[in-house]
Short mmCIF file of C-alpha atoms in Angstrom, two decimals:
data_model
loop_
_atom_site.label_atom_id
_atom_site.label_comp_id
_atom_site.label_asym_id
_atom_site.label_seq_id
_atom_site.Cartn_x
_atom_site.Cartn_y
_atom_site.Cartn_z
CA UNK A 858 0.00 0.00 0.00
CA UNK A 859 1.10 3.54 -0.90
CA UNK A 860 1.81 5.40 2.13
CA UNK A 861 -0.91 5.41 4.16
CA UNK A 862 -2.53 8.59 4.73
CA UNK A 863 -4.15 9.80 8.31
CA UNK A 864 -6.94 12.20 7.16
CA UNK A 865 -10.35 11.52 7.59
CA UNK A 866 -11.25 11.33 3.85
CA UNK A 867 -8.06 9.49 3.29
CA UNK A 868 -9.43 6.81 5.86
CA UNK A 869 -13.23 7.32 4.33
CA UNK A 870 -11.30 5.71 1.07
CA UNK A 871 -9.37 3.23 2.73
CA UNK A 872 -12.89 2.34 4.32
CA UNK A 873 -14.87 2.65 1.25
CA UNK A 874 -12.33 0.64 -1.04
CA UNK A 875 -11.57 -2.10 1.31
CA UNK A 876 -15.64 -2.19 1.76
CA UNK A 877 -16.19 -2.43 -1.79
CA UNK A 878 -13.66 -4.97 -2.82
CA UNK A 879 -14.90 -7.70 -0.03
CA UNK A 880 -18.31 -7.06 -1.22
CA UNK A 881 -17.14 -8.03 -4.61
CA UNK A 882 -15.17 -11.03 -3.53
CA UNK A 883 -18.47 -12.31 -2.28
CA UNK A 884 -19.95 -12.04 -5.47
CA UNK A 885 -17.01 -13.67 -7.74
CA UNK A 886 -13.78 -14.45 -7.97
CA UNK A 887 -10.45 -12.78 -6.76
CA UNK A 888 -9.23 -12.76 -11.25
CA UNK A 889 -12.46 -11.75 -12.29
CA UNK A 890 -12.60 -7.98 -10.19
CA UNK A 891 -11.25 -5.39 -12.45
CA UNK A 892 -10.43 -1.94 -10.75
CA UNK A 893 -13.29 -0.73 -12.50
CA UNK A 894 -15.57 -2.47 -10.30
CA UNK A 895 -13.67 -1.68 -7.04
CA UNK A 896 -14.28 2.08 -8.63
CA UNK A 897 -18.13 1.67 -8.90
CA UNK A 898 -18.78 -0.12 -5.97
CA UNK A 899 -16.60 2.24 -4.02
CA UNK A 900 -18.13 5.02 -5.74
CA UNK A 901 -14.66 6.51 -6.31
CA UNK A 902 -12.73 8.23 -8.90
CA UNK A 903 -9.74 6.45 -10.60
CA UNK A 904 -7.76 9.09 -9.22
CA UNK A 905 -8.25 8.89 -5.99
CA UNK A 906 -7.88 4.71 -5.99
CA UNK A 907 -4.94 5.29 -7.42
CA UNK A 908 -3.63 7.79 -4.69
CA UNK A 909 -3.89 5.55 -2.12
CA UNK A 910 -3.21 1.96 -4.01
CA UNK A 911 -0.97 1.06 -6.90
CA UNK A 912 -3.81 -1.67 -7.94
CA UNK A 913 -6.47 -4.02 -6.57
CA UNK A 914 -3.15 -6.80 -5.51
CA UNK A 915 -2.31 -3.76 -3.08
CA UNK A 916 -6.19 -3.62 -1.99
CA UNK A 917 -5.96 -7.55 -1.71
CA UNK A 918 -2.98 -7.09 0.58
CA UNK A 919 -3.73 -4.68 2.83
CA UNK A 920 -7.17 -6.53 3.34
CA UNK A 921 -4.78 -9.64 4.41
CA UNK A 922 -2.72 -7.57 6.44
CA UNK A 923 -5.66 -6.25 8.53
CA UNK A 924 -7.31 -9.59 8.59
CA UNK A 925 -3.78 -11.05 9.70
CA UNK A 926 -3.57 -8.75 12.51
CA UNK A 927 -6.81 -9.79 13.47
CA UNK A 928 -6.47 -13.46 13.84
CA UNK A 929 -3.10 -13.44 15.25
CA UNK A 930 -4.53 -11.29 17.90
CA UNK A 931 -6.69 -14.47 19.74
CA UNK A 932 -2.74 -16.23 19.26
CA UNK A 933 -1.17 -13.71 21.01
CA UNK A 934 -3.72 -13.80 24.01
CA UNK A 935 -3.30 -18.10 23.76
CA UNK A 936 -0.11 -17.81 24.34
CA UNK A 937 -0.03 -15.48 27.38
CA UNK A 938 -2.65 -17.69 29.16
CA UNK A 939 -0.07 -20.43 28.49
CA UNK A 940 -2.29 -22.69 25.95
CA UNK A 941 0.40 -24.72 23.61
CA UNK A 942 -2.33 -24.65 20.73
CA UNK A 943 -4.79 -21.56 20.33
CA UNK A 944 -7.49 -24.08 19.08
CA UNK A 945 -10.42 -22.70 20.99
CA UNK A 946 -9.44 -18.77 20.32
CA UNK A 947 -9.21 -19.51 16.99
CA UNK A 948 -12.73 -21.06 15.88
CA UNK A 949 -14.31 -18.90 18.43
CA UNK A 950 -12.67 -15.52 16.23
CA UNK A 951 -14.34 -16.80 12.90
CA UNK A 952 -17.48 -18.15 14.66
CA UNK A 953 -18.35 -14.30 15.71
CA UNK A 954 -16.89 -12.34 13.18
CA UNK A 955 -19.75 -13.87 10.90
CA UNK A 956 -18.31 -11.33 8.14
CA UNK A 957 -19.32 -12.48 5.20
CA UNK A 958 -16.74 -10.61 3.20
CA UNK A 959 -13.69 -12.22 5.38
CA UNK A 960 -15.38 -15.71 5.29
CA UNK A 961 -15.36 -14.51 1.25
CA UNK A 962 -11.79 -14.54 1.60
CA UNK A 963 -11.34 -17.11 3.73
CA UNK A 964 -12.72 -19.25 1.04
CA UNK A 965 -11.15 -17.87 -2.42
CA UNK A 966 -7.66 -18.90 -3.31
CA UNK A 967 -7.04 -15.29 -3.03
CA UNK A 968 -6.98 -15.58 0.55
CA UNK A 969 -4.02 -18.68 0.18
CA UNK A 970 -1.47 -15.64 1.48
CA UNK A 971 -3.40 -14.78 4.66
CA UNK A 972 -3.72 -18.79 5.58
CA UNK A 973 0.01 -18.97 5.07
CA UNK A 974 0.89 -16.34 6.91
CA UNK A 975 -1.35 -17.90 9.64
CA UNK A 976 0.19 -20.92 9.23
CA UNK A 977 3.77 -19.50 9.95
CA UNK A 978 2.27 -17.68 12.95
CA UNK A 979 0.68 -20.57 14.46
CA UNK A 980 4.31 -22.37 14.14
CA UNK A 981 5.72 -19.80 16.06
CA UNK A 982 3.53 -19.29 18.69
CA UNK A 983 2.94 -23.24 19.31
CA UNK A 984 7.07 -24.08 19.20
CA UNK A 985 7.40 -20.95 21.68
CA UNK A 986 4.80 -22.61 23.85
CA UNK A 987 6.16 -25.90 23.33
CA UNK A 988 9.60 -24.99 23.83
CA UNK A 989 8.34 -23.42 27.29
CA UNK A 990 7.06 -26.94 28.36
CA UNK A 991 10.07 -28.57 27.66
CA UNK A 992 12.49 -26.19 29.02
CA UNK A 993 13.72 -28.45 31.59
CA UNK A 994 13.43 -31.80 29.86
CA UNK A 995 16.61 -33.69 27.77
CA UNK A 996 15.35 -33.01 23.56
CA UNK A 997 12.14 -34.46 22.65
CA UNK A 998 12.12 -37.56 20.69
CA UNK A 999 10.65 -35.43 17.37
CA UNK A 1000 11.80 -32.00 16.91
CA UNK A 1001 9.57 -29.19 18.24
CA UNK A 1002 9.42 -27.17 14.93
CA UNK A 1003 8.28 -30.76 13.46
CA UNK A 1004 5.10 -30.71 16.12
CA UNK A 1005 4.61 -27.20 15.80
CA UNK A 1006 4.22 -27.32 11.94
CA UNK A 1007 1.62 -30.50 12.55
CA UNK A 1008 -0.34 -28.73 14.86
CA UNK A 1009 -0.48 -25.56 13.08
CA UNK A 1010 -1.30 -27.21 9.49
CA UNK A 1011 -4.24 -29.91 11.39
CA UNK A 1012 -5.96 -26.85 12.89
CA UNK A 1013 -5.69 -24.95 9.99
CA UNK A 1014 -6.95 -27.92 7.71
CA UNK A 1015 -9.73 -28.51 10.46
CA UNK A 1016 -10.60 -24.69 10.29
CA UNK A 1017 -10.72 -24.29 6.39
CA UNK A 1018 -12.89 -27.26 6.56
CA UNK A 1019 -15.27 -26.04 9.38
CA UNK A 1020 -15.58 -22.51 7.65
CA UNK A 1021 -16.38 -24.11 4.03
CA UNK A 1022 -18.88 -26.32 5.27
CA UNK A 1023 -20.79 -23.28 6.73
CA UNK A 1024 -19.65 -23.77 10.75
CA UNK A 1025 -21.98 -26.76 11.27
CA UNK A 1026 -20.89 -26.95 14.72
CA UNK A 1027 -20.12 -24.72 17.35
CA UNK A 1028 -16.37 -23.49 18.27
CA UNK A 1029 -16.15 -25.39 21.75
CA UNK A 1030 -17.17 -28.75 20.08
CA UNK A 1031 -14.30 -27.78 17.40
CA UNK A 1032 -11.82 -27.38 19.93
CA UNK A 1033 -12.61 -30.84 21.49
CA UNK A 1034 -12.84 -32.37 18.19
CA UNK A 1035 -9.00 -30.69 17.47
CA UNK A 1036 -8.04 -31.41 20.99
CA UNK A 1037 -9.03 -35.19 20.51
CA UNK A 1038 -7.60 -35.87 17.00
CA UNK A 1039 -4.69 -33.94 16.91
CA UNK A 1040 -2.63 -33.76 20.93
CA UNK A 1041 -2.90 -37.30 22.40
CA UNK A 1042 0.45 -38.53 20.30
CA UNK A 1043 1.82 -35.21 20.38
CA UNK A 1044 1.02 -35.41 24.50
CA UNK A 1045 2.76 -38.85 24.76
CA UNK A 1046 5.71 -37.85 22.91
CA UNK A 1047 6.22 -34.95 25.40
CA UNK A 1048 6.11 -37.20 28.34
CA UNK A 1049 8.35 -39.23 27.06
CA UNK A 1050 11.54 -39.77 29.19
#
């Protein structure tokens, strides 16, 4: 994104823009939105999109970046109340957001950078966590970035899933269903002597 701007019109665009393009994403695909549409939905002038973005990948970006900051947010909170996997935060987040625009992206493969990025923040917050737990213990018997990139990519997987097929159940029964496929072998490995 261009550098961002602070006034309040400059922030009515960013609103307006980012509004318009996760309405289209809703409506079709991330290839098939031309700027033109981001224009008339926003109710913009070319001119003033192009101010503030160099083109709708920018847009696309800064929507991850916000939506990023977002999820990583219930991590971050995980991991100070000392829970190894933020399973529970997690599905909880998407369950009340209920935006259709980020489920939108959630679902397109134009939202493939924002689950990668939560992938690689996942892995970081669950080998912190894990490494916490084993401070005091000889090395585990499979690496810890090995566990934490399991984890991460089975709750991810399990999320994708539960968001595609509409979130037939609610976040708490997620969390048990996570906690009960994915930690007993990681569990025994760590109490492994």
């Amino acid at each position: 994104m261009k550098q961002q701007k602070a006034d309040r019109r400059s922030q009515r665009t960013y609103r307006l823009v980012s509004s318009a393009f996760a309405e289209l994403m809703v409506e079709k695909p991330y290839d098939e939105i031309l700027v033109q549409d981001i224009l008339d939905r926003a109710d913009i002038g070319r001119t003033t999109f192009y101010a503030h973005y160099f083109d709708k990948e920018d847009v696309l970006n800064t929507i991850i970046e916000q939506e990023l900051e977002r999820l990583t947010h219930p991590i971050t909170h995980a991991t100070a109340r000392q829970r190894v996997v933020p399973s529970l935060e997690l599905f909880e987040h998407v369950y009340h957001s209920q935006n259709r625009q980020f489920l939108a992206l959630m679902r397109s493969r134009a939202g493939e950078p924002l689950w990668e990025s939560l992938q690689a923040a996942l892995c970081r917050a669950i080998e912190s966590a894990l490494s916490t737990l084993y401070a005091e213990r000889r090395s585990p018997p499979i690496p810890l970035p090995v566990v934490s990139e399991y984890l991460a990519g089975s709750l991810l997987t399990l999320l994708k899933w539960w968001i595609e097929a509409s979130m037939p159940y609610p976040p708490e029964q997620m969390e048990s269903i996570f906690q009960q496929l994915a930690l007993p072998g990681v569990w025994a490995m760590l109490k492994e002597k």
